[in-house]
Coordinates of C-alpha atoms in Angstrom, one line a residue:
X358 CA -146.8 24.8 -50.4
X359 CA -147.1 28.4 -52.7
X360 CA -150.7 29.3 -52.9
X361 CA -150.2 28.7 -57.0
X362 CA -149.1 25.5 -56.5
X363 CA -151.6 23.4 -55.2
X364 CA -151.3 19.7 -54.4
X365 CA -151.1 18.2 -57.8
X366 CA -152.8 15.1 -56.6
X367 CA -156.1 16.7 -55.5
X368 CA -155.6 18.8 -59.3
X369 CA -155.2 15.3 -61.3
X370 CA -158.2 13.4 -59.0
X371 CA -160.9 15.4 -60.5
X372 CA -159.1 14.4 -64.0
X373 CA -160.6 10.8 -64.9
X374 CA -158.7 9.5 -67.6
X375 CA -155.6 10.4 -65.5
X376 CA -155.7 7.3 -63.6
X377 CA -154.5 5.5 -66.4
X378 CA -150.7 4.6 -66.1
X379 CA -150.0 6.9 -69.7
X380 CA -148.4 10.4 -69.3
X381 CA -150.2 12.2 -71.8
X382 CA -148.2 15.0 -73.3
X383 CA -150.1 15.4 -76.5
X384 CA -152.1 18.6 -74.7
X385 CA -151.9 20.8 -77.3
X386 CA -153.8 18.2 -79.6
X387 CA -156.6 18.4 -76.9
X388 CA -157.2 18.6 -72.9
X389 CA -158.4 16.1 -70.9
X390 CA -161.5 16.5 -68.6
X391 CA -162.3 17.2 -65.1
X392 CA -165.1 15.1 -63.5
X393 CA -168.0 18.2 -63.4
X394 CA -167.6 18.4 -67.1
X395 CA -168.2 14.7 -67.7
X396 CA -171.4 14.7 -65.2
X397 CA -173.1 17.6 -67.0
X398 CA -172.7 16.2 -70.1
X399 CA -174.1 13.3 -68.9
X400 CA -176.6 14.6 -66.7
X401 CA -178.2 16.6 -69.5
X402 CA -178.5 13.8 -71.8
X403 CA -180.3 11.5 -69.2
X404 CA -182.7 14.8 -68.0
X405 CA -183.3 17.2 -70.5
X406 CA -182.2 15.2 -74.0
X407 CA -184.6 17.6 -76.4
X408 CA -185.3 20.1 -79.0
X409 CA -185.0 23.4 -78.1
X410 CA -187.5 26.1 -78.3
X411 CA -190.3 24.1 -77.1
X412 CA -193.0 25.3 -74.3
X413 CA -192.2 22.6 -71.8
X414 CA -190.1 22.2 -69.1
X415 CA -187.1 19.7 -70.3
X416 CA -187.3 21.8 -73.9
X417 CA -187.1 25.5 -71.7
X418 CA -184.1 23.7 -70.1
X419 CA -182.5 22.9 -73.0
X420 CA -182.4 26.1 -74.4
X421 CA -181.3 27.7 -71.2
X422 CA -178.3 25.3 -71.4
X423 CA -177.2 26.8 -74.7
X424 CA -177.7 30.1 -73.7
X425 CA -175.5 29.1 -70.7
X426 CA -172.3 28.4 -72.4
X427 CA -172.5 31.1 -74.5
X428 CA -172.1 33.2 -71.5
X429 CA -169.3 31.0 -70.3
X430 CA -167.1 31.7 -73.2
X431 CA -168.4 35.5 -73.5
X432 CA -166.6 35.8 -70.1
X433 CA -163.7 34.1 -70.5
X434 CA -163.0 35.5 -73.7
X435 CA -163.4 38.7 -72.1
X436 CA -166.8 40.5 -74.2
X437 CA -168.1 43.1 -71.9
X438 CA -171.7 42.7 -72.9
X439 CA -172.2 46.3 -74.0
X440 CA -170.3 48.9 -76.6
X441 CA -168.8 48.7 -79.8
X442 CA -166.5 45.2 -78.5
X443 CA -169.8 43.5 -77.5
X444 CA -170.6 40.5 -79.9
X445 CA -172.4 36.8 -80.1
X446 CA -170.5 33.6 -79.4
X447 CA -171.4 30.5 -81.9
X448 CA -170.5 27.3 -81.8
X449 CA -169.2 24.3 -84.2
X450 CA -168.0 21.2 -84.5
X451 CA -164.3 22.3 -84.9
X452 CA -162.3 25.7 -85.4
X453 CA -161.9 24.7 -88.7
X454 CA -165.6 24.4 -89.8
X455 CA -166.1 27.8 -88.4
X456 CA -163.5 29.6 -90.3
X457 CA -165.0 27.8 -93.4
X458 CA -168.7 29.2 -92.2
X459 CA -167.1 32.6 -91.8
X460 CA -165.1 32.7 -94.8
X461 CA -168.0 31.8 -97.1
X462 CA -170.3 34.0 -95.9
X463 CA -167.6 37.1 -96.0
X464 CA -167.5 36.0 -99.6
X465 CA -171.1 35.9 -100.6
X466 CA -171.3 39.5 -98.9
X467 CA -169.0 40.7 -101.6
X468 CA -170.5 39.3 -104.4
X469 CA -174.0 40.8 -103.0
X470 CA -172.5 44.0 -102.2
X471 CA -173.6 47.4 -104.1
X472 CA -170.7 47.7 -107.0
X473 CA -168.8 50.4 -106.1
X474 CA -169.2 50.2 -102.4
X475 CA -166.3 49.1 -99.4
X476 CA -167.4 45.7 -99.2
X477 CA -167.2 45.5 -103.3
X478 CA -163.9 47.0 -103.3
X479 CA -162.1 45.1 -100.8
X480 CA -160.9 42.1 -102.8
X481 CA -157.9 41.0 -100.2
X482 CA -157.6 38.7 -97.4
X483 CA -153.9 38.8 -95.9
X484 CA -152.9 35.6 -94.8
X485 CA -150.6 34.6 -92.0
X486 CA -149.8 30.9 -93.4
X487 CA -147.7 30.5 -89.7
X488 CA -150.5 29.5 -87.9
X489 CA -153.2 26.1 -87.8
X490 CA -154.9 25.2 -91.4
X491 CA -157.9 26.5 -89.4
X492 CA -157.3 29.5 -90.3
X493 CA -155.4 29.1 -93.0
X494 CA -156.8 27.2 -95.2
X495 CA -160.1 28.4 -95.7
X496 CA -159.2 31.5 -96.6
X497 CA -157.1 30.6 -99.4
X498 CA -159.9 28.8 -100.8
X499 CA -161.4 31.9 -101.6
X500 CA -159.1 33.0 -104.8
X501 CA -161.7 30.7 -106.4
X502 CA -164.4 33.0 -105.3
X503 CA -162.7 36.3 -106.7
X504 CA -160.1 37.1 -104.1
X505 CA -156.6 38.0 -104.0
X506 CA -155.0 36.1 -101.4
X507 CA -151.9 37.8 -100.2
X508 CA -150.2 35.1 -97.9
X509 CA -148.1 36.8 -94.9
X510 CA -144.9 34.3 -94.2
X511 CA -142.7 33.9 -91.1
X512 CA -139.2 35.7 -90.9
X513 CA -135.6 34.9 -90.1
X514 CA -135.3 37.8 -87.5
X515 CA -131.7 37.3 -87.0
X516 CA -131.1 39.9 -83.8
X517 CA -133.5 37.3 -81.8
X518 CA -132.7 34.5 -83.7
X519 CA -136.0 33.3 -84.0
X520 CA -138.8 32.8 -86.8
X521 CA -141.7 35.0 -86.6
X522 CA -144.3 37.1 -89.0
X523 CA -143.0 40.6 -88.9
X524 CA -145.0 43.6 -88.4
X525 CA -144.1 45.5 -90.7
X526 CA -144.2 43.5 -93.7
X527 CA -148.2 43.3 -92.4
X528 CA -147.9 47.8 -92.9
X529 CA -146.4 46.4 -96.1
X530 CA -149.4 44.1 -97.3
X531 CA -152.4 46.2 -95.6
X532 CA -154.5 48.6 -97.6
X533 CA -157.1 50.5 -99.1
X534 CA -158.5 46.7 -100.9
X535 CA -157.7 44.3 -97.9
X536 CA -160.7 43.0 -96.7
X537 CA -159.4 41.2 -93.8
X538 CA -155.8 40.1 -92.0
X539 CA -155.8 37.0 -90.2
X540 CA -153.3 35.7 -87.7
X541 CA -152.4 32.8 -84.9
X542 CA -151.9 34.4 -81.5
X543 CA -150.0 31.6 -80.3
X544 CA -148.1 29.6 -83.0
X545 CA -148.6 25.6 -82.3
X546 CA -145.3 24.6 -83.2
X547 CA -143.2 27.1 -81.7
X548 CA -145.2 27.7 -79.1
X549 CA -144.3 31.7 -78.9
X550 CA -147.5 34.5 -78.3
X551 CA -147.9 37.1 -81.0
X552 CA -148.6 40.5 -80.9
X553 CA -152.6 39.7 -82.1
X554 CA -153.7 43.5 -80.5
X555 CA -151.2 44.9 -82.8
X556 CA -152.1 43.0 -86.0
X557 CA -155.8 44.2 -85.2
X558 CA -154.8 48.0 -84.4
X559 CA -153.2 47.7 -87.9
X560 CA -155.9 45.7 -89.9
X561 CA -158.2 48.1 -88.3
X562 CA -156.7 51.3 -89.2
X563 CA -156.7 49.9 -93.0
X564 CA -160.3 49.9 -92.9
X565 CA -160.0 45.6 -92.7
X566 CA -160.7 43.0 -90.2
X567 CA -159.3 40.6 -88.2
X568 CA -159.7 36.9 -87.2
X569 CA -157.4 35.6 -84.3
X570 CA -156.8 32.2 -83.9
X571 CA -156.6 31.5 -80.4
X572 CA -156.5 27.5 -80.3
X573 CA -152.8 27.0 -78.4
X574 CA -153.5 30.6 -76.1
X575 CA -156.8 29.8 -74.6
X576 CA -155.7 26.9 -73.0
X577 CA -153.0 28.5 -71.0
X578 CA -154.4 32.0 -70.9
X579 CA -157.1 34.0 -70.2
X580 CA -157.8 35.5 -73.6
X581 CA -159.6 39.0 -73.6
X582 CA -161.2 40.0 -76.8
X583 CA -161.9 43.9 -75.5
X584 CA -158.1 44.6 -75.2
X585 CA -157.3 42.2 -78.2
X586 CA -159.2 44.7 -80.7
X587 CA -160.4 41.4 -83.1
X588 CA -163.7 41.3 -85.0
X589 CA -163.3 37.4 -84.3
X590 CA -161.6 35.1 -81.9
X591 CA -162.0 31.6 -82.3
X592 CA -160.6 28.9 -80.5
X593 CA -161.3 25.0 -79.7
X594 CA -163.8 24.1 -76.3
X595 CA -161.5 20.7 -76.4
X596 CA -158.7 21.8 -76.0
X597 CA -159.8 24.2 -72.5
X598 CA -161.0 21.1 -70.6
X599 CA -164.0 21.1 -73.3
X600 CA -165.8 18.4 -75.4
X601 CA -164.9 18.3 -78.8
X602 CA -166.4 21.5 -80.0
X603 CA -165.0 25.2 -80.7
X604 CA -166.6 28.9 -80.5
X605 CA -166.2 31.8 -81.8
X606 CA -166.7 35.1 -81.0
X607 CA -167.4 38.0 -82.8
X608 CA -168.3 41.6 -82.6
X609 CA -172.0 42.7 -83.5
X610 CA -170.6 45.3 -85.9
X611 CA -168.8 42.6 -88.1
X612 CA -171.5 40.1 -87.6
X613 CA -174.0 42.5 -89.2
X614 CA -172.5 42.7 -92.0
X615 CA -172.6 39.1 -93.0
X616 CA -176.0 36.0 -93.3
X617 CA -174.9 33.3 -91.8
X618 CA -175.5 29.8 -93.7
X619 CA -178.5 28.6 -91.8
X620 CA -181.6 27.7 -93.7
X621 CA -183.1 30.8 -95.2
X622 CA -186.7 31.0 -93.1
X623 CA -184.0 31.6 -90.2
X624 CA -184.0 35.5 -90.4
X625 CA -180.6 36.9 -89.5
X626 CA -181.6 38.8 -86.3
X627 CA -181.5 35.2 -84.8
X628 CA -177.9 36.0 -84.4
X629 CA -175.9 33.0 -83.3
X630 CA -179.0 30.5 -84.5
X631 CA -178.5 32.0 -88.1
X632 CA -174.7 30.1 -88.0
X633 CA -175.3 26.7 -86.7
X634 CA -176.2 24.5 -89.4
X635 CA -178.4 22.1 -87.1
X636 CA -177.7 24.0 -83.8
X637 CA -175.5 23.6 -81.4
X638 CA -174.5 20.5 -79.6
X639 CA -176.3 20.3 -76.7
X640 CA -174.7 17.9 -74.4
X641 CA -171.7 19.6 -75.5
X642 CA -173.2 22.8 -74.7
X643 CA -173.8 21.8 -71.0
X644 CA -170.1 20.2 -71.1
X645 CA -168.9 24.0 -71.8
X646 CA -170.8 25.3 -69.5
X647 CA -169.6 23.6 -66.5
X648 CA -165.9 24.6 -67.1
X649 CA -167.4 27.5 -64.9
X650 CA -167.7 25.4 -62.1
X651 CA -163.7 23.7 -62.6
X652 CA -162.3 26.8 -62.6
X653 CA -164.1 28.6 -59.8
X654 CA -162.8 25.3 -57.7
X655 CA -159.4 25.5 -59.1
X656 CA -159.4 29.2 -57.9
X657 CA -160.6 29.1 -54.4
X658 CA -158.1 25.7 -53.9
X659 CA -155.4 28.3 -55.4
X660 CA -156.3 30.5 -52.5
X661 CA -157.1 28.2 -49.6
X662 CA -160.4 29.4 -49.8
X663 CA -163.4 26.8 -49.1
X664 CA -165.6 25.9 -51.6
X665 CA -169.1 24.5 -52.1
X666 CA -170.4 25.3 -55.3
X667 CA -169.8 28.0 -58.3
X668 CA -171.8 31.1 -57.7
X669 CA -174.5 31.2 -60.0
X670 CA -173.5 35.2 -61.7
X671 CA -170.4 34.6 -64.3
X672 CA -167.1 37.2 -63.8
X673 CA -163.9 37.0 -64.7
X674 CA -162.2 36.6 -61.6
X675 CA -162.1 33.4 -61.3
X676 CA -160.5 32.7 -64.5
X677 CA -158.3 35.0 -64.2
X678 CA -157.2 33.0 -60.4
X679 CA -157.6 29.7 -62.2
X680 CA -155.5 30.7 -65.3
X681 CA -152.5 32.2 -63.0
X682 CA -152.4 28.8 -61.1
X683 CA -152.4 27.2 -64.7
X684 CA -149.4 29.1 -65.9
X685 CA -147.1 29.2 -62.9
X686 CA -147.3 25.4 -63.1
X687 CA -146.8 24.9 -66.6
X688 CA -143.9 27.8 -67.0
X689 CA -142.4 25.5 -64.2
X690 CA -143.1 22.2 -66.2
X691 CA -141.5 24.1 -69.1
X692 CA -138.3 25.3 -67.4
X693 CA -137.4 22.2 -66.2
X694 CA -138.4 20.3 -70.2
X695 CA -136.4 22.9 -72.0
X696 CA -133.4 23.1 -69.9
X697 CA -133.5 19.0 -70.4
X698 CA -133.6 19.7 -74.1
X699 CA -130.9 22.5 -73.9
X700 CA -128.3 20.1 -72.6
X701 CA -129.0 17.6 -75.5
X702 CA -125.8 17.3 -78.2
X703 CA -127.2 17.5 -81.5
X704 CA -131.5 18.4 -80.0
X705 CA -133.1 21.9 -81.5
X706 CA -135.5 23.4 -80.2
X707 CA -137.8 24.5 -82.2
X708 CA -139.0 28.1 -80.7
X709 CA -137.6 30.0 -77.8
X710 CA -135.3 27.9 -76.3
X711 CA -135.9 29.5 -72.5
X712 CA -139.2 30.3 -70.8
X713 CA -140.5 33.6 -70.4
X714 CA -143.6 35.5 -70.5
X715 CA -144.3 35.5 -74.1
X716 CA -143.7 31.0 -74.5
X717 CA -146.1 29.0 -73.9
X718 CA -145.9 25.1 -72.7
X719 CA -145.7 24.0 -76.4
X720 CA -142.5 22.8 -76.9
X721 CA -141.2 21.4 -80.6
X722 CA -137.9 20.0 -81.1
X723 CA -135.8 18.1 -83.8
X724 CA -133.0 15.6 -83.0
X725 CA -129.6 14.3 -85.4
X726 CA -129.9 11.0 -83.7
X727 CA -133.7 10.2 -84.3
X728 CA -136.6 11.3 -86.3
X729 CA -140.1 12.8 -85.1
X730 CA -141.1 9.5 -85.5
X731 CA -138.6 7.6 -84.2
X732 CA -138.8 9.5 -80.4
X733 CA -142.8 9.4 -80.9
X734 CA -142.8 5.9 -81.2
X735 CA -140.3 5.1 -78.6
X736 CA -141.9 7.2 -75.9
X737 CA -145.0 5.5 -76.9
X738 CA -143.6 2.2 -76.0
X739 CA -142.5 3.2 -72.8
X740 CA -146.1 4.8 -72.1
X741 CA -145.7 8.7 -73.2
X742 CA -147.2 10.3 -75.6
X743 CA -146.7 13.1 -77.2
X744 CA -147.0 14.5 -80.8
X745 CA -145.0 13.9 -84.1
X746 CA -145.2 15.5 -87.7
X747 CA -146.8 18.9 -89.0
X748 CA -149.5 19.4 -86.2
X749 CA -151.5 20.9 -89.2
X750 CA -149.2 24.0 -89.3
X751 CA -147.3 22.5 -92.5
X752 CA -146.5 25.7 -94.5
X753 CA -145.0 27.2 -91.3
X754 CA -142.7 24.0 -91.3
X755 CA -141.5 24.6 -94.8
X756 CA -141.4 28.3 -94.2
X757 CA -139.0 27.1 -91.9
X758 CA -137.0 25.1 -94.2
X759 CA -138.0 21.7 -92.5
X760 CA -139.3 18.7 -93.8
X761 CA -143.0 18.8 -93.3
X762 CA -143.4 14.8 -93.6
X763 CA -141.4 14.4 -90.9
X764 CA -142.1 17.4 -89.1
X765 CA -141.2 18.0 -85.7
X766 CA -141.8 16.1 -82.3
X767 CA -144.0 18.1 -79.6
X768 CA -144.6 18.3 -75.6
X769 CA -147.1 20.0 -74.5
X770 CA -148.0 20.8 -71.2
X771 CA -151.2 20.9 -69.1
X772 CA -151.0 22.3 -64.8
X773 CA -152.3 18.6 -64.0
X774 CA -149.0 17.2 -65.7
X775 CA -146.1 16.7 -62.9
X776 CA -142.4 17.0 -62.4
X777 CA -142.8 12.8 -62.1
X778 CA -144.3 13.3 -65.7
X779 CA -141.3 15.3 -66.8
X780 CA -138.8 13.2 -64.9
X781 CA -140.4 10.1 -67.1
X782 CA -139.7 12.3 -70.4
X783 CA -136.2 13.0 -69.6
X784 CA -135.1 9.3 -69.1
X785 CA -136.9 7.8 -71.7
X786 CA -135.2 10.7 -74.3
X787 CA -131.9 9.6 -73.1
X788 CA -132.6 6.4 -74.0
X789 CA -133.4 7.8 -77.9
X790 CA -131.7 11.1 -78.2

């Protein structure tokens, strides 16, 4: 068997909730996972269930654990630690409530800034609406807080046939006043990667900032934050074989400039402590932490290389291994969905229509013989799910020209899905499409 394609039982065994008889397809709406991040989660709250910060033992332990996942998603998002990309890692209950954490605090450090000054001039957030209502919406909240909120739309680009934000209307919006750009690397419903280095390099050169939304790349790819040029990255822990939480990262530089919301006694130089209303989860905390030791397994099985335990020093090399086993199966997975779809009279597939390096296993399609909800609910009743509607990109849908209320139906892909899995899809779309 190719070393990137290991047995796909021995992949789906350390799964749990893959026993059941369901093929879940819905993996863009959130991972399932493996068995080590279950047991730490549980493990912490039966040995070291306390409040941080403490002199004794269990409470030194628990805010070790914290400090642990930070440097789990500092590595696989790529921050080197040291020069003008190094940056702290917070954590929420969703993407969502940390772009409303960031947003509001980038907006109070207007109103407090020196009249007169950059941060008092720069009275524009550019917007791209293609993206989650993550990162979306809480930015256009703040035209009640005296911004001008310039909202960056998708584009028919005829030569590729395809709808995407363009570059150069962002040169076009960009300027002297714009206070920041922000931007989905990956989109959710068309499942196509961005140019997110290039909407930084240009933000940046205007003086602005950037937030990437990296919620449907991180689960498929290794993100790196260094190359990427953001100030912040956010994306959600549940959806990268996570509990239900998100982080963000964001560079020291761009942090300074803001207080986060914590209570005031909290003095700012507590960095990440400063953003999390009520701290962090913890069990969640030790949940993100042990993705460290999935992937370092899922590496060395990659490679045929033994393996006891994850060595205790973070790198990135075995994310990188992990993540390269992750997409050749899924870019498999997709070839054979797509080319299904493809052969469909009257199916549209919403995105690229072939694989390639720049799609992603997020696959949206529409269909003249049934409705979103009509194919959701009949692949429901033969035991598949998958995804119907707007998937909280709804302006990209009407961008598009679509009906949002029915939206689109969605596959998405995860490497422990099969070509049995896909094989189940296909026949139970003939039976609809």
């Amino acid at each position: 068997m190719n070393a990137l394609f290991p047995n796909p039982t021995r992949i789906r065994d350390r799964f749990p909730a893959l026993s059941q008889s369901t093929a879940f397809l819905d993996n863009a709406g959130g991972s399932h996972l493996p068995d080590c991040v279950i047991e730490a989660m549980t493990r912490y709250m039966r040995t070291a269930f306390v409040q941080t910060g403490g002199d004794y033992r269990a409470s030194q332990e628990a805010t070790q654990n914290i400090a642990r996942a930070r440097g789990v998603v500092r590595t696989f998002l790529g921050d080197p630690g040291d020069g003008a990309s190094a940056g702290d890692v917070i954590f929420g209950s969703s993407s969502t409530v940390l772009c409303y954490a960031l947003a509001s605090a980038i907006a109070e450090a207007r109103q407090k800034a020196a009249p007169g000054s950059d941060l008092a001039r720069r009275d524009q957030i550019v917007v791209c609406t293609a993206g989650h209502e993550a990162n979306v919406g809480p930015w256009l909240k703040l035209a009640a807080r005296g911004f001008e909120i310039v909202p960056w739309q998708v584009e028919w680009d005829a030569r590729e046939r395809a709808w995407r934000p363009s570059l150069e209307t962002l040169r076009r919006l960009v300027g002297a006043r714009t206070r920041l750009v922000t931007f989905p690397q990956v989109s959710n419903i068309l499942g196509e990667v961005w140019d997110a280095a290039e909407v930084a390099r240009i933000a940046r050169e205007a003086g602005a900032r950037s937030v990437i939304d990296g919620v449907a790349y991180a689960p498929h790819r290794v993100p790196d934050v260094r190359a990427l040029g953001c100030d912040w990255y956010v994306y959600s822990t549940y959806k990268v074989f996570g509990p239900h939480m998100a982080a963000m990262f964001g560079r020291a530089d761009a942090f300074a400039e803001l207080v986060g919301p914590n209570h005031e006694f909290i003095d700012r130089s507590a960095g990440p402590s400063k953003w999390e209303l009520g701290g962090a989860n913890h069990e969640g905390c030790a949940g993100v932490s042990a993705l460290w030791e999935y992937v370092c397994w899922l590496a060395d099985l990659s490679r045929g290389r033994p393996y006891e335990r994850p060595p205790a020093e973070l790198s990135r090399g075995p994310f990188l291994e992990a993540f390269e086993v992750i997409r050749a199966v899924e870019e498999d997975l997709q070839e054979r969905t797509l080319a299904y779809l493809r052969g469909k009279a009257g199916v549209r597939i919403i995105g690229p229509d072939r694989p390639g390096e720049h799609r992603l296993c997020i696959i949206s399609f529409v269909s003249e013989r049934a409705s979103p909800e009509q194919i959701s609910r009949h692949l429901a009743s033969r035991d598949i799910g998958i995804r119907r509607g707007h998937a909280y990109s709804k302006r990209l849908i009407e961008a598009m020209g679509m009906d949002a209320a029915a939206g689109i139906a969605r596959v998405s892909f995860q490497h422990y899905n099969t070509h049995a899995e896909v094989d189940r899809l296909c026949a139970a779309l003939d039976e609809v499409l």
